Amino acid sequence: MNEFNIYEVIRHEQAERNPVHVGSVRAPNEKLALHCAREIFARRENCYKLTVVERQHFHTIEDSEYLSLAKEKTYRQPSVTF
């Protein structure tokens, strides 16, 4: 049996709107992943464009110390007064 890959599905509801991650599908290749994504995520909802990306092509940062540096910038929040 062929190994199935996991593809993340991104839906664009309208040309002017930002894309939204709507879920994932398992498929043996990109062509079938697009077909499955269309059937699952675009059949009942408004859809301008669908994108599938193989999960292994995503890059992730999991370094909590590196990511925590961004949390210490309260001066950038609009509620802070000087």
PDB file of N, CA, C and O in Angstrom:
ATOM      1  N   MET A   1       0.834  -1.187   0.000  1.00  0.00           N
ATOM      2  CA  MET A   1       0.000   0.000   0.000  1.00  0.00           C
ATOM      3  C   MET A   1       0.878   1.250   0.000  1.00  0.00           C
ATOM      4  O   MET A   1       1.867   1.332   0.723  1.00  0.00           O
ATOM      5  N   ASN A   2       0.526   2.223  -0.815  1.00  0.00           N
ATOM      6  CA  ASN A   2       1.276   3.474  -0.865  1.00  0.00           C
ATOM      7  C   ASN A   2       1.086   4.260   0.415  1.00  0.00           C
ATOM      8  O   ASN A   2       0.037   4.238   1.026  1.00  0.00           O
ATOM      9  N   GLU A   3       2.127   4.999   0.765  1.00  0.00           N
ATOM     10  CA  GLU A   3       2.050   5.834   1.955  1.00  0.00           C
ATOM     11  C   GLU A   3       1.323   7.132   1.613  1.00  0.00           C
ATOM     12  O   GLU A   3       1.600   7.768   0.610  1.00  0.00           O
ATOM     13  N   PHE A   4       0.386   7.520   2.449  1.00  0.00           N
ATOM     14  CA  PHE A   4      -0.353   8.755   2.248  1.00  0.00           C
ATOM     15  C   PHE A   4       0.348   9.894   2.974  1.00  0.00           C
ATOM     16  O   PHE A   4       0.843   9.718   4.080  1.00  0.00           O
ATOM     17  N   ASN A   5       0.404  11.052   2.344  1.00  0.00           N
ATOM     18  CA  ASN A   5       0.988  12.244   2.953  1.00  0.00           C
ATOM     19  C   ASN A   5      -0.121  13.113   3.506  1.00  0.00           C
ATOM     20  O   ASN A   5      -1.276  13.033   3.074  1.00  0.00           O
ATOM     21  N   ILE A   6       0.223  13.975   4.441  1.00  0.00           N
ATOM     22  CA  ILE A   6      -0.748  14.906   5.003  1.00  0.00           C
ATOM     23  C   ILE A   6      -0.552  16.252   4.317  1.00  0.00           C
ATOM     24  O   ILE A   6       0.569  16.763   4.233  1.00  0.00           O
ATOM     25  N   TYR A   7      -1.648  16.818   3.825  1.00  0.00           N
ATOM     26  CA  TYR A   7      -1.642  18.119   3.161  1.00  0.00           C
ATOM     27  C   TYR A   7      -2.500  19.091   3.953  1.00  0.00           C
ATOM     28  O   TYR A   7      -3.622  18.756   4.346  1.00  0.00           O
ATOM     29  N   GLU A   8      -1.978  20.262   4.198  1.00  0.00           N
ATOM     30  CA  GLU A   8      -2.743  21.317   4.860  1.00  0.00           C
ATOM     31  C   GLU A   8      -3.534  22.070   3.791  1.00  0.00           C
ATOM     32  O   GLU A   8      -3.031  22.321   2.697  1.00  0.00           O
ATOM     33  N   VAL A   9      -4.773  22.433   4.117  1.00  0.00           N
ATOM     34  CA  VAL A   9      -5.674  23.065   3.157  1.00  0.00           C
ATOM     35  C   VAL A   9      -5.917  24.515   3.568  1.00  0.00           C
ATOM     36  O   VAL A   9      -6.280  24.797   4.709  1.00  0.00           O
ATOM     37  N   ILE A  10      -5.732  25.414   2.623  1.00  0.00           N
ATOM     38  CA  ILE A  10      -5.937  26.846   2.838  1.00  0.00           C
ATOM     39  C   ILE A  10      -6.988  27.313   1.844  1.00  0.00           C
ATOM     40  O   ILE A  10      -6.868  27.077   0.644  1.00  0.00           O
ATOM     41  N   ARG A  11      -8.035  27.957   2.365  1.00  0.00           N
ATOM     42  CA  ARG A  11      -9.147  28.397   1.525  1.00  0.00           C
ATOM     43  C   ARG A  11      -9.172  29.923   1.442  1.00  0.00           C
ATOM     44  O   ARG A  11      -9.010  30.618   2.422  1.00  0.00           O
ATOM     45  N   HIS A  12      -9.391  30.426   0.239  1.00  0.00           N
ATOM     46  CA  HIS A  12      -9.587  31.843  -0.018  1.00  0.00           C
ATOM     47  C   HIS A  12     -11.068  32.000  -0.357  1.00  0.00           C
ATOM     48  O   HIS A  12     -11.513  31.525  -1.397  1.00  0.00           O
ATOM     49  N   GLU A  13     -11.837  32.640   0.520  1.00  0.00           N
ATOM     50  CA  GLU A  13     -13.269  32.770   0.274  1.00  0.00           C
ATOM     51  C   GLU A  13     -13.577  33.797  -0.812  1.00  0.00           C
ATOM     52  O   GLU A  13     -14.503  33.618  -1.581  1.00  0.00           O
ATOM     53  N   GLN A  14     -12.802  34.882  -0.832  1.00  0.00           N
ATOM     54  CA  GLN A  14     -12.963  35.923  -1.844  1.00  0.00           C
ATOM     55  C   GLN A  14     -11.580  36.446  -2.196  1.00  0.00           C
ATOM     56  O   GLN A  14     -10.645  36.341  -1.410  1.00  0.00           O
ATOM     57  N   ALA A  15     -11.470  37.065  -3.360  1.00  0.00           N
ATOM     58  CA  ALA A  15     -10.165  37.567  -3.803  1.00  0.00           C
ATOM     59  C   ALA A  15      -9.609  38.619  -2.856  1.00  0.00           C
ATOM     60  O   ALA A  15      -8.406  38.706  -2.650  1.00  0.00           O
ATOM     61  N   GLU A  16     -10.479  39.420  -2.243  1.00  0.00           N
ATOM     62  CA  GLU A  16     -10.025  40.513  -1.383  1.00  0.00           C
ATOM     63  C   GLU A  16      -9.738  40.069   0.049  1.00  0.00           C
ATOM     64  O   GLU A  16      -9.179  40.826   0.827  1.00  0.00           O
ATOM     65  N   ARG A  17     -10.135  38.879   0.427  1.00  0.00           N
ATOM     66  CA  ARG A  17      -9.978  38.420   1.805  1.00  0.00           C
ATOM     67  C   ARG A  17      -8.694  37.615   1.989  1.00  0.00           C
ATOM     68  O   ARG A  17      -8.179  37.010   1.052  1.00  0.00           O
ATOM     69  N   ASN A  18      -8.224  37.586   3.217  1.00  0.00           N
ATOM     70  CA  ASN A  18      -7.046  36.798   3.551  1.00  0.00           C
ATOM     71  C   ASN A  18      -7.377  35.313   3.543  1.00  0.00           C
ATOM     72  O   ASN A  18      -8.497  34.922   3.887  1.00  0.00           O
ATOM     73  N   PRO A  19      -6.422  34.472   3.192  1.00  0.00           N
ATOM     74  CA  PRO A  19      -6.666  33.029   3.217  1.00  0.00           C
ATOM     75  C   PRO A  19      -6.779  32.519   4.653  1.00  0.00           C
ATOM     76  O   PRO A  19      -6.226  33.111   5.577  1.00  0.00           O
ATOM     77  N   VAL A  20      -7.506  31.399   4.809  1.00  0.00           N
ATOM     78  CA  VAL A  20      -7.732  30.806   6.120  1.00  0.00           C
ATOM     79  C   VAL A  20      -7.390  29.324   6.063  1.00  0.00           C
ATOM     80  O   VAL A  20      -7.814  28.623   5.141  1.00  0.00           O
ATOM     81  N   HIS A  21      -6.626  28.856   7.051  1.00  0.00           N
ATOM     82  CA  HIS A  21      -6.341  27.424   7.149  1.00  0.00           C
ATOM     83  C   HIS A  21      -7.608  26.742   7.643  1.00  0.00           C
ATOM     84  O   HIS A  21      -8.149  27.093   8.682  1.00  0.00           O
ATOM     85  N   VAL A  22      -8.108  25.759   6.880  1.00  0.00           N
ATOM     86  CA  VAL A  22      -9.376  25.128   7.227  1.00  0.00           C
ATOM     87  C   VAL A  22      -9.240  23.676   7.675  1.00  0.00           C
ATOM     88  O   VAL A  22     -10.199  23.092   8.157  1.00  0.00           O
ATOM     89  N   GLY A  23      -8.072  23.087   7.516  1.00  0.00           N
ATOM     90  CA  GLY A  23      -7.895  21.705   7.948  1.00  0.00           C
ATOM     91  C   GLY A  23      -6.836  20.995   7.144  1.00  0.00           C
ATOM     92  O   GLY A  23      -5.989  21.619   6.511  1.00  0.00           O
ATOM     93  N   SER A  24      -6.900  19.673   7.167  1.00  0.00           N
ATOM     94  CA  SER A  24      -5.910  18.881   6.443  1.00  0.00           C
ATOM     95  C   SER A  24      -6.580  17.654   5.836  1.00  0.00           C
ATOM     96  O   SER A  24      -7.659  17.242   6.259  1.00  0.00           O
ATOM     97  N   VAL A  25      -5.915  17.094   4.835  1.00  0.00           N
ATOM     98  CA  VAL A  25      -6.374  15.864   4.182  1.00  0.00           C
ATOM     99  C   VAL A  25      -5.182  14.927   4.016  1.00  0.00           C
ATOM    100  O   VAL A  25      -4.041  15.363   3.990  1.00  0.00           O
ATOM    101  N   ARG A  26      -5.482  13.640   3.898  1.00  0.00           N
ATOM    102  CA  ARG A  26      -4.446  12.635   3.608  1.00  0.00           C
ATOM    103  C   ARG A  26      -4.653  12.169   2.178  1.00  0.00           C
ATOM    104  O   ARG A  26      -5.777  11.839   1.790  1.00  0.00           O
ATOM    105  N   ALA A  27      -3.562  12.133   1.420  1.00  0.00           N
ATOM    106  CA  ALA A  27      -3.649  11.701   0.027  1.00  0.00           C
ATOM    107  C   ALA A  27      -2.285  11.197  -0.431  1.00  0.00           C
ATOM    108  O   ALA A  27      -1.254  11.601   0.104  1.00  0.00           O
ATOM    109  N   PRO A  28      -2.254  10.339  -1.464  1.00  0.00           N
ATOM    110  CA  PRO A  28      -0.982   9.820  -1.952  1.00  0.00           C
ATOM    111  C   PRO A  28      -0.216  10.812  -2.823  1.00  0.00           C
ATOM    112  O   PRO A  28       0.988  10.666  -3.009  1.00  0.00           O
ATOM    113  N   ASN A  29      -0.923  11.840  -3.367  1.00  0.00           N
ATOM    114  CA  ASN A  29      -0.237  12.828  -4.212  1.00  0.00           C
ATOM    115  C   ASN A  29      -1.010  14.145  -4.195  1.00  0.00           C
ATOM    116  O   ASN A  29      -2.126  14.220  -3.679  1.00  0.00           O
ATOM    117  N   GLU A  30      -0.404  15.173  -4.790  1.00  0.00           N
ATOM    118  CA  GLU A  30      -1.001  16.516  -4.767  1.00  0.00           C
ATOM    119  C   GLU A  30      -2.330  16.580  -5.508  1.00  0.00           C
ATOM    120  O   GLU A  30      -3.258  17.269  -5.080  1.00  0.00           O
ATOM    121  N   LYS A  31      -2.430  15.889  -6.621  1.00  0.00           N
ATOM    122  CA  LYS A  31      -3.651  15.922  -7.426  1.00  0.00           C
ATOM    123  C   LYS A  31      -4.846  15.395  -6.627  1.00  0.00           C
ATOM    124  O   LYS A  31      -5.917  16.011  -6.607  1.00  0.00           O
ATOM    125  N   LEU A  32      -4.664  14.265  -5.967  1.00  0.00           N
ATOM    126  CA  LEU A  32      -5.750  13.721  -5.153  1.00  0.00           C
ATOM    127  C   LEU A  32      -5.997  14.565  -3.905  1.00  0.00           C
ATOM    128  O   LEU A  32      -7.128  14.661  -3.431  1.00  0.00           O
ATOM    129  N   ALA A  33      -4.953  15.183  -3.378  1.00  0.00           N
ATOM    130  CA  ALA A  33      -5.130  16.072  -2.229  1.00  0.00           C
ATOM    131  C   ALA A  33      -6.013  17.257  -2.601  1.00  0.00           C
ATOM    132  O   ALA A  33      -6.906  17.641  -1.832  1.00  0.00           O
ATOM    133  N   LEU A  34      -5.800  17.833  -3.778  1.00  0.00           N
ATOM    134  CA  LEU A  34      -6.651  18.933  -4.240  1.00  0.00           C
ATOM    135  C   LEU A  34      -8.089  18.478  -4.428  1.00  0.00           C
ATOM    136  O   LEU A  34      -9.036  19.177  -4.063  1.00  0.00           O
ATOM    137  N   HIS A  35      -8.267  17.297  -4.990  1.00  0.00           N
ATOM    138  CA  HIS A  35      -9.616  16.770  -5.192  1.00  0.00           C
ATOM    139  C   HIS A  35     -10.320  16.553  -3.846  1.00  0.00           C
ATOM    140  O   HIS A  35     -11.480  16.946  -3.670  1.00  0.00           O
ATOM    141  N   CYS A  36      -9.633  15.943  -2.905  1.00  0.00           N
ATOM    142  CA  CYS A  36     -10.221  15.716  -1.575  1.00  0.00           C
ATOM    143  C   CYS A  36     -10.531  17.037  -0.886  1.00  0.00           C
ATOM    144  O   CYS A  36     -11.597  17.189  -0.280  1.00  0.00           O
ATOM    145  N   ALA A  37      -9.617  17.988  -0.978  1.00  0.00           N
ATOM    146  CA  ALA A  37      -9.826  19.298  -0.351  1.00  0.00           C
ATOM    147  C   ALA A  37     -11.054  19.982  -0.939  1.00  0.00           C
ATOM    148  O   ALA A  37     -11.848  20.587  -0.217  1.00  0.00           O
ATOM    149  N   ARG A  38     -11.216  19.895  -2.245  1.00  0.00           N
ATOM    150  CA  ARG A  38     -12.388  20.497  -2.894  1.00  0.00           C
ATOM    151  C   ARG A  38     -13.678  19.869  -2.386  1.00  0.00           C
ATOM    152  O   ARG A  38     -14.645  20.554  -2.072  1.00  0.00           O
ATOM    153  N   GLU A  39     -13.697  18.545  -2.306  1.00  0.00           N
ATOM    154  CA  GLU A  39     -14.900  17.848  -1.848  1.00  0.00           C
ATOM    155  C   GLU A  39     -15.221  18.149  -0.386  1.00  0.00           C
ATOM    156  O   GLU A  39     -16.380  18.266  -0.014  1.00  0.00           O
ATOM    157  N   ILE A  40     -14.209  18.270   0.435  1.00  0.00           N
ATOM    158  CA  ILE A  40     -14.439  18.454   1.869  1.00  0.00           C
ATOM    159  C   ILE A  40     -14.640  19.929   2.240  1.00  0.00           C
ATOM    160  O   ILE A  40     -15.543  20.258   3.005  1.00  0.00           O
ATOM    161  N   PHE A  41     -13.817  20.818   1.709  1.00  0.00           N
ATOM    162  CA  PHE A  41     -13.789  22.196   2.194  1.00  0.00           C
ATOM    163  C   PHE A  41     -14.386  23.234   1.248  1.00  0.00           C
ATOM    164  O   PHE A  41     -14.549  24.389   1.635  1.00  0.00           O
ATOM    165  N   ALA A  42     -14.720  22.873   0.021  1.00  0.00           N
ATOM    166  CA  ALA A  42     -15.233  23.880  -0.917  1.00  0.00           C
ATOM    167  C   ALA A  42     -16.611  23.554  -1.472  1.00  0.00           C
ATOM    168  O   ALA A  42     -17.198  24.367  -2.155  1.00  0.00           O
ATOM    169  N   ARG A  43     -17.116  22.407  -1.175  1.00  0.00           N
ATOM    170  CA  ARG A  43     -18.392  21.994  -1.766  1.00  0.00           C
ATOM    171  C   ARG A  43     -19.571  22.783  -1.216  1.00  0.00           C
ATOM    172  O   ARG A  43     -20.463  23.175  -1.954  1.00  0.00           O
ATOM    173  N   ARG A  44     -19.571  23.065   0.072  1.00  0.00           N
ATOM    174  CA  ARG A  44     -20.708  23.755   0.692  1.00  0.00           C
ATOM    175  C   ARG A  44     -20.420  25.210   1.029  1.00  0.00           C
ATOM    176  O   ARG A  44     -21.330  25.968   1.295  1.00  0.00           O
ATOM    177  N   GLU A  45     -19.174  25.601   1.069  1.00  0.00           N
ATOM    178  CA  GLU A  45     -18.772  26.956   1.464  1.00  0.00           C
ATOM    179  C   GLU A  45     -18.394  27.773   0.232  1.00  0.00           C
ATOM    180  O   GLU A  45     -18.042  27.219  -0.798  1.00  0.00           O
ATOM    181  N   ASN A  46     -18.449  29.105   0.373  1.00  0.00           N
ATOM    182  CA  ASN A  46     -17.943  29.967  -0.689  1.00  0.00           C
ATOM    183  C   ASN A  46     -16.441  29.765  -0.801  1.00  0.00           C
ATOM    184  O   ASN A  46     -15.742  29.721   0.204  1.00  0.00           O
ATOM    185  N   CYS A  47     -15.974  29.637  -2.024  1.00  0.00           N
ATOM    186  CA  CYS A  47     -14.547  29.399  -2.210  1.00  0.00           C
ATOM    187  C   CYS A  47     -14.082  30.027  -3.513  1.00  0.00           C
ATOM    188  O   CYS A  47     -14.598  29.716  -4.581  1.00  0.00           O
ATOM    189  N   TYR A  48     -13.111  30.902  -3.409  1.00  0.00           N
ATOM    190  CA  TYR A  48     -12.514  31.543  -4.573  1.00  0.00           C
ATOM    191  C   TYR A  48     -11.300  30.740  -5.047  1.00  0.00           C
ATOM    192  O   TYR A  48     -11.087  30.550  -6.232  1.00  0.00           O
ATOM    193  N   LYS A  49     -10.512  30.256  -4.081  1.00  0.00           N
ATOM    194  CA  LYS A  49      -9.302  29.497  -4.421  1.00  0.00           C
ATOM    195  C   LYS A  49      -8.955  28.565  -3.266  1.00  0.00           C
ATOM    196  O   LYS A  49      -9.118  28.914  -2.109  1.00  0.00           O
ATOM    197  N   LEU A  50      -8.466  27.359  -3.591  1.00  0.00           N
ATOM    198  CA  LEU A  50      -7.974  26.403  -2.600  1.00  0.00           C
ATOM    199  C   LEU A  50      -6.497  26.156  -2.826  1.00  0.00           C
ATOM    200  O   LEU A  50      -6.051  26.044  -3.964  1.00  0.00           O
ATOM    201  N   THR A  51      -5.763  26.050  -1.728  1.00  0.00           N
ATOM    202  CA  THR A  51      -4.342  25.745  -1.803  1.00  0.00           C
ATOM    203  C   THR A  51      -4.068  24.559  -0.891  1.00  0.00           C
ATOM    204  O   THR A  51      -4.568  24.520   0.227  1.00  0.00           O
ATOM    205  N   VAL A  52      -3.300  23.596  -1.376  1.00  0.00           N
ATOM    206  CA  VAL A  52      -2.854  22.499  -0.517  1.00  0.00           C
ATOM    207  C   VAL A  52      -1.332  22.508  -0.480  1.00  0.00           C
ATOM    208  O   VAL A  52      -0.670  22.722  -1.494  1.00  0.00           O
ATOM    209  N   VAL A  53      -0.803  22.302   0.724  1.00  0.00           N
ATOM    210  CA  VAL A  53       0.641  22.290   0.931  1.00  0.00           C
ATOM    211  C   VAL A  53       0.973  21.057   1.752  1.00  0.00           C
ATOM    212  O   VAL A  53       0.351  20.820   2.795  1.00  0.00           O
ATOM    213  N   GLU A  54       1.930  20.294   1.281  1.00  0.00           N
ATOM    214  CA  GLU A  54       2.334  19.116   2.030  1.00  0.00           C
ATOM    215  C   GLU A  54       2.896  19.555   3.381  1.00  0.00           C
ATOM    216  O   GLU A  54       3.699  20.482   3.462  1.00  0.00           O
ATOM    217  N   ARG A  55       2.438  18.927   4.437  1.00  0.00           N
ATOM    218  CA  ARG A  55       2.785  19.356   5.793  1.00  0.00           C
ATOM    219  C   ARG A  55       4.295  19.420   6.025  1.00  0.00           C
ATOM    220  O   ARG A  55       4.780  20.298   6.734  1.00  0.00           O
ATOM    221  N   GLN A  56       5.044  18.545   5.426  1.00  0.00           N
ATOM    222  CA  GLN A  56       6.495  18.524   5.645  1.00  0.00           C
ATOM    223  C   GLN A  56       7.182  19.781   5.106  1.00  0.00           C
ATOM    224  O   GLN A  56       8.320  20.055   5.452  1.00  0.00           O
ATOM    225  N   HIS A  57       6.490  20.568   4.281  1.00  0.00           N
ATOM    226  CA  HIS A  57       7.081  21.786   3.734  1.00  0.00           C
ATOM    227  C   HIS A  57       6.845  23.015   4.613  1.00  0.00           C
ATOM    228  O   HIS A  57       7.314  24.090   4.292  1.00  0.00           O
ATOM    229  N   PHE A  58       6.109  22.854   5.711  1.00  0.00           N
ATOM    230  CA  PHE A  58       5.945  23.935   6.673  1.00  0.00           C
ATOM    231  C   PHE A  58       7.168  23.973   7.581  1.00  0.00           C
ATOM    232  O   PHE A  58       7.722  22.941   7.932  1.00  0.00           O
ATOM    233  N   HIS A  59       7.560  25.153   7.978  1.00  0.00           N
ATOM    234  CA  HIS A  59       8.676  25.332   8.906  1.00  0.00           C
ATOM    235  C   HIS A  59       8.113  25.888  10.204  1.00  0.00           C
ATOM    236  O   HIS A  59       7.291  26.797  10.191  1.00  0.00           O
ATOM    237  N   THR A  60       8.579  25.357  11.322  1.00  0.00           N
ATOM    238  CA  THR A  60       8.024  25.700  12.623  1.00  0.00           C
ATOM    239  C   THR A  60       9.118  26.158  13.570  1.00  0.00           C
ATOM    240  O   THR A  60      10.223  25.617  13.573  1.00  0.00           O
ATOM    241  N   ILE A  61       8.782  27.153  14.397  1.00  0.00           N
ATOM    242  CA  ILE A  61       9.673  27.587  15.475  1.00  0.00           C
ATOM    243  C   ILE A  61       9.049  27.095  16.774  1.00  0.00           C
ATOM    244  O   ILE A  61       7.908  27.426  17.076  1.00  0.00           O
ATOM    245  N   GLU A  62       9.798  26.330  17.543  1.00  0.00           N
ATOM    246  CA  GLU A  62       9.295  25.827  18.818  1.00  0.00           C
ATOM    247  C   GLU A  62      10.179  26.259  19.984  1.00  0.00           C
ATOM    248  O   GLU A  62      10.047  25.748  21.083  1.00  0.00           O
ATOM    249  N   ASP A  63      11.056  27.195  19.763  1.00  0.00           N
ATOM    250  CA  ASP A  63      11.964  27.671  20.796  1.00  0.00           C
ATOM    251  C   ASP A  63      11.239  28.709  21.656  1.00  0.00           C
ATOM    252  O   ASP A  63      11.074  29.859  21.263  1.00  0.00           O
ATOM    253  N   SER A  64      10.780  28.308  22.847  1.00  0.00           N
ATOM    254  CA  SER A  64       9.978  29.200  23.691  1.00  0.00           C
ATOM    255  C   SER A  64      10.769  30.426  24.145  1.00  0.00           C
ATOM    256  O   SER A  64      10.204  31.504  24.290  1.00  0.00           O
ATOM    257  N   GLU A  65      12.059  30.287  24.360  1.00  0.00           N
ATOM    258  CA  GLU A  65      12.864  31.445  24.764  1.00  0.00           C
ATOM    259  C   GLU A  65      12.929  32.476  23.638  1.00  0.00           C
ATOM    260  O   GLU A  65      12.769  33.669  23.862  1.00  0.00           O
ATOM    261  N   TYR A  66      13.110  32.026  22.426  1.00  0.00           N
ATOM    262  CA  TYR A  66      13.159  32.919  21.269  1.00  0.00           C
ATOM    263  C   TYR A  66      11.807  33.596  21.034  1.00  0.00           C
ATOM    264  O   TYR A  66      11.727  34.785  20.785  1.00  0.00           O
ATOM    265  N   LEU A  67      10.731  32.840  21.152  1.00  0.00           N
ATOM    266  CA  LEU A  67       9.398  33.385  20.917  1.00  0.00           C
ATOM    267  C   LEU A  67       8.943  34.310  22.044  1.00  0.00           C
ATOM    268  O   LEU A  67       8.149  35.210  21.822  1.00  0.00           O
ATOM    269  N   SER A  68       9.426  34.116  23.255  1.00  0.00           N
ATOM    270  CA  SER A  68       9.009  34.956  24.381  1.00  0.00           C
ATOM    271  C   SER A  68       9.541  36.373  24.261  1.00  0.00           C
ATOM    272  O   SER A  68       9.014  37.290  24.886  1.00  0.00           O
ATOM    273  N   LEU A  69      10.559  36.584  23.477  1.00  0.00           N
ATOM    274  CA  LEU A  69      11.097  37.938  23.302  1.00  0.00           C
ATOM    275  C   LEU A  69      10.042  38.881  22.738  1.00  0.00           C
ATOM    276  O   LEU A  69      10.003  40.056  23.076  1.00  0.00           O
ATOM    277  N   ALA A  70       9.159  38.399  21.913  1.00  0.00           N
ATOM    278  CA  ALA A  70       8.131  39.237  21.314  1.00  0.00           C
ATOM    279  C   ALA A  70       7.058  39.641  22.324  1.00  0.00           C
ATOM    280  O   ALA A  70       6.385  40.645  22.146  1.00  0.00           O
ATOM    281  N   LYS A  71       6.880  38.890  23.397  1.00  0.00           N
ATOM    282  CA  LYS A  71       5.850  39.180  24.386  1.00  0.00           C
ATOM    283  C   LYS A  71       6.199  40.377  25.266  1.00  0.00           C
ATOM    284  O   LYS A  71       5.348  40.948  25.904  1.00  0.00           O
ATOM    285  N   GLU A  72       7.446  40.742  25.332  1.00  0.00           N
ATOM    286  CA  GLU A  72       7.894  41.794  26.240  1.00  0.00           C
ATOM    287  C   GLU A  72       7.851  43.178  25.602  1.00  0.00           C
ATOM    288  O   GLU A  72       8.595  44.064  25.995  1.00  0.00           O
ATOM    289  N   LYS A  73       6.966  43.388  24.646  1.00  0.00           N
ATOM    290  CA  LYS A  73       6.889  44.673  23.956  1.00  0.00           C
ATOM    291  C   LYS A  73       5.541  45.329  24.203  1.00  0.00           C
ATOM    292  O   LYS A  73       4.808  45.659  23.292  1.00  0.00           O
ATOM    293  N   THR A  74       5.208  45.546  25.473  1.00  0.00           N
ATOM    294  CA  THR A  74       3.916  46.132  25.810  1.00  0.00           C
ATOM    295  C   THR A  74       3.796  47.555  25.292  1.00  0.00           C
ATOM    296  O   THR A  74       2.697  48.052  25.091  1.00  0.00           O
ATOM    297  N   TYR A  75       4.921  48.221  25.077  1.00  0.00           N
ATOM    298  CA  TYR A  75       4.876  49.591  24.576  1.00  0.00           C
ATOM    299  C   TYR A  75       4.276  49.670  23.179  1.00  0.00           C
ATOM    300  O   TYR A  75       3.874  50.725  22.728  1.00  0.00           O
ATOM    301  N   ARG A  76       4.164  48.557  22.481  1.00  0.00           N
ATOM    302  CA  ARG A  76       3.579  48.544  21.143  1.00  0.00           C
ATOM    303  C   ARG A  76       2.064  48.411  21.163  1.00  0.00           C
ATOM    304  O   ARG A  76       1.418  48.570  20.148  1.00  0.00           O
ATOM    305  N   GLN A  77       1.493  48.110  22.305  1.00  0.00           N
ATOM    306  CA  GLN A  77       0.051  47.944  22.402  1.00  0.00           C
ATOM    307  C   GLN A  77      -0.633  49.310  22.518  1.00  0.00           C
ATOM    308  O   GLN A  77      -0.136  50.196  23.205  1.00  0.00           O
ATOM    309  N   PRO A  78      -1.782  49.486  21.896  1.00  0.00           N
ATOM    310  CA  PRO A  78      -2.430  50.797  21.873  1.00  0.00           C
ATOM    311  C   PRO A  78      -2.932  51.250  23.243  1.00  0.00           C
ATOM    312  O   PRO A  78      -3.159  52.440  23.451  1.00  0.00           O
ATOM    313  N   SER A  79      -3.082  50.370  24.201  1.00  0.00           N
ATOM    314  CA  SER A  79      -3.594  50.757  25.513  1.00  0.00           C
ATOM    315  C   SER A  79      -2.533  51.379  26.414  1.00  0.00           C
ATOM    316  O   SER A  79      -2.845  51.939  27.455  1.00  0.00           O
ATOM    317  N   VAL A  80      -1.268  51.286  26.034  1.00  0.00           N
ATOM    318  CA  VAL A  80      -0.181  51.816  26.857  1.00  0.00           C
ATOM    319  C   VAL A  80      -0.077  53.327  26.652  1.00  0.00           C
ATOM    320  O   VAL A  80      -0.073  53.814  25.530  1.00  0.00           O
ATOM    321  N   THR A  81      -0.032  54.060  27.759  1.00  0.00           N
ATOM    322  CA  THR A  81       0.133  55.510  27.672  1.00  0.00           C
ATOM    323  C   THR A  81       1.504  55.892  28.216  1.00  0.00           C
ATOM    324  O   THR A  81       2.023  55.267  29.131  1.00  0.00           O
ATOM    325  N   PHE A  82       2.063  56.916  27.687  1.00  0.00           N
ATOM    326  CA  PHE A  82       3.392  57.353  28.096  1.00  0.00           C
ATOM    327  C   PHE A  82       3.310  58.626  28.904  1.00  0.00           C
ATOM    328  O   PHE A  82       2.534  59.466  28.748  1.00  0.00           O
TER     329      PHE A  82
END
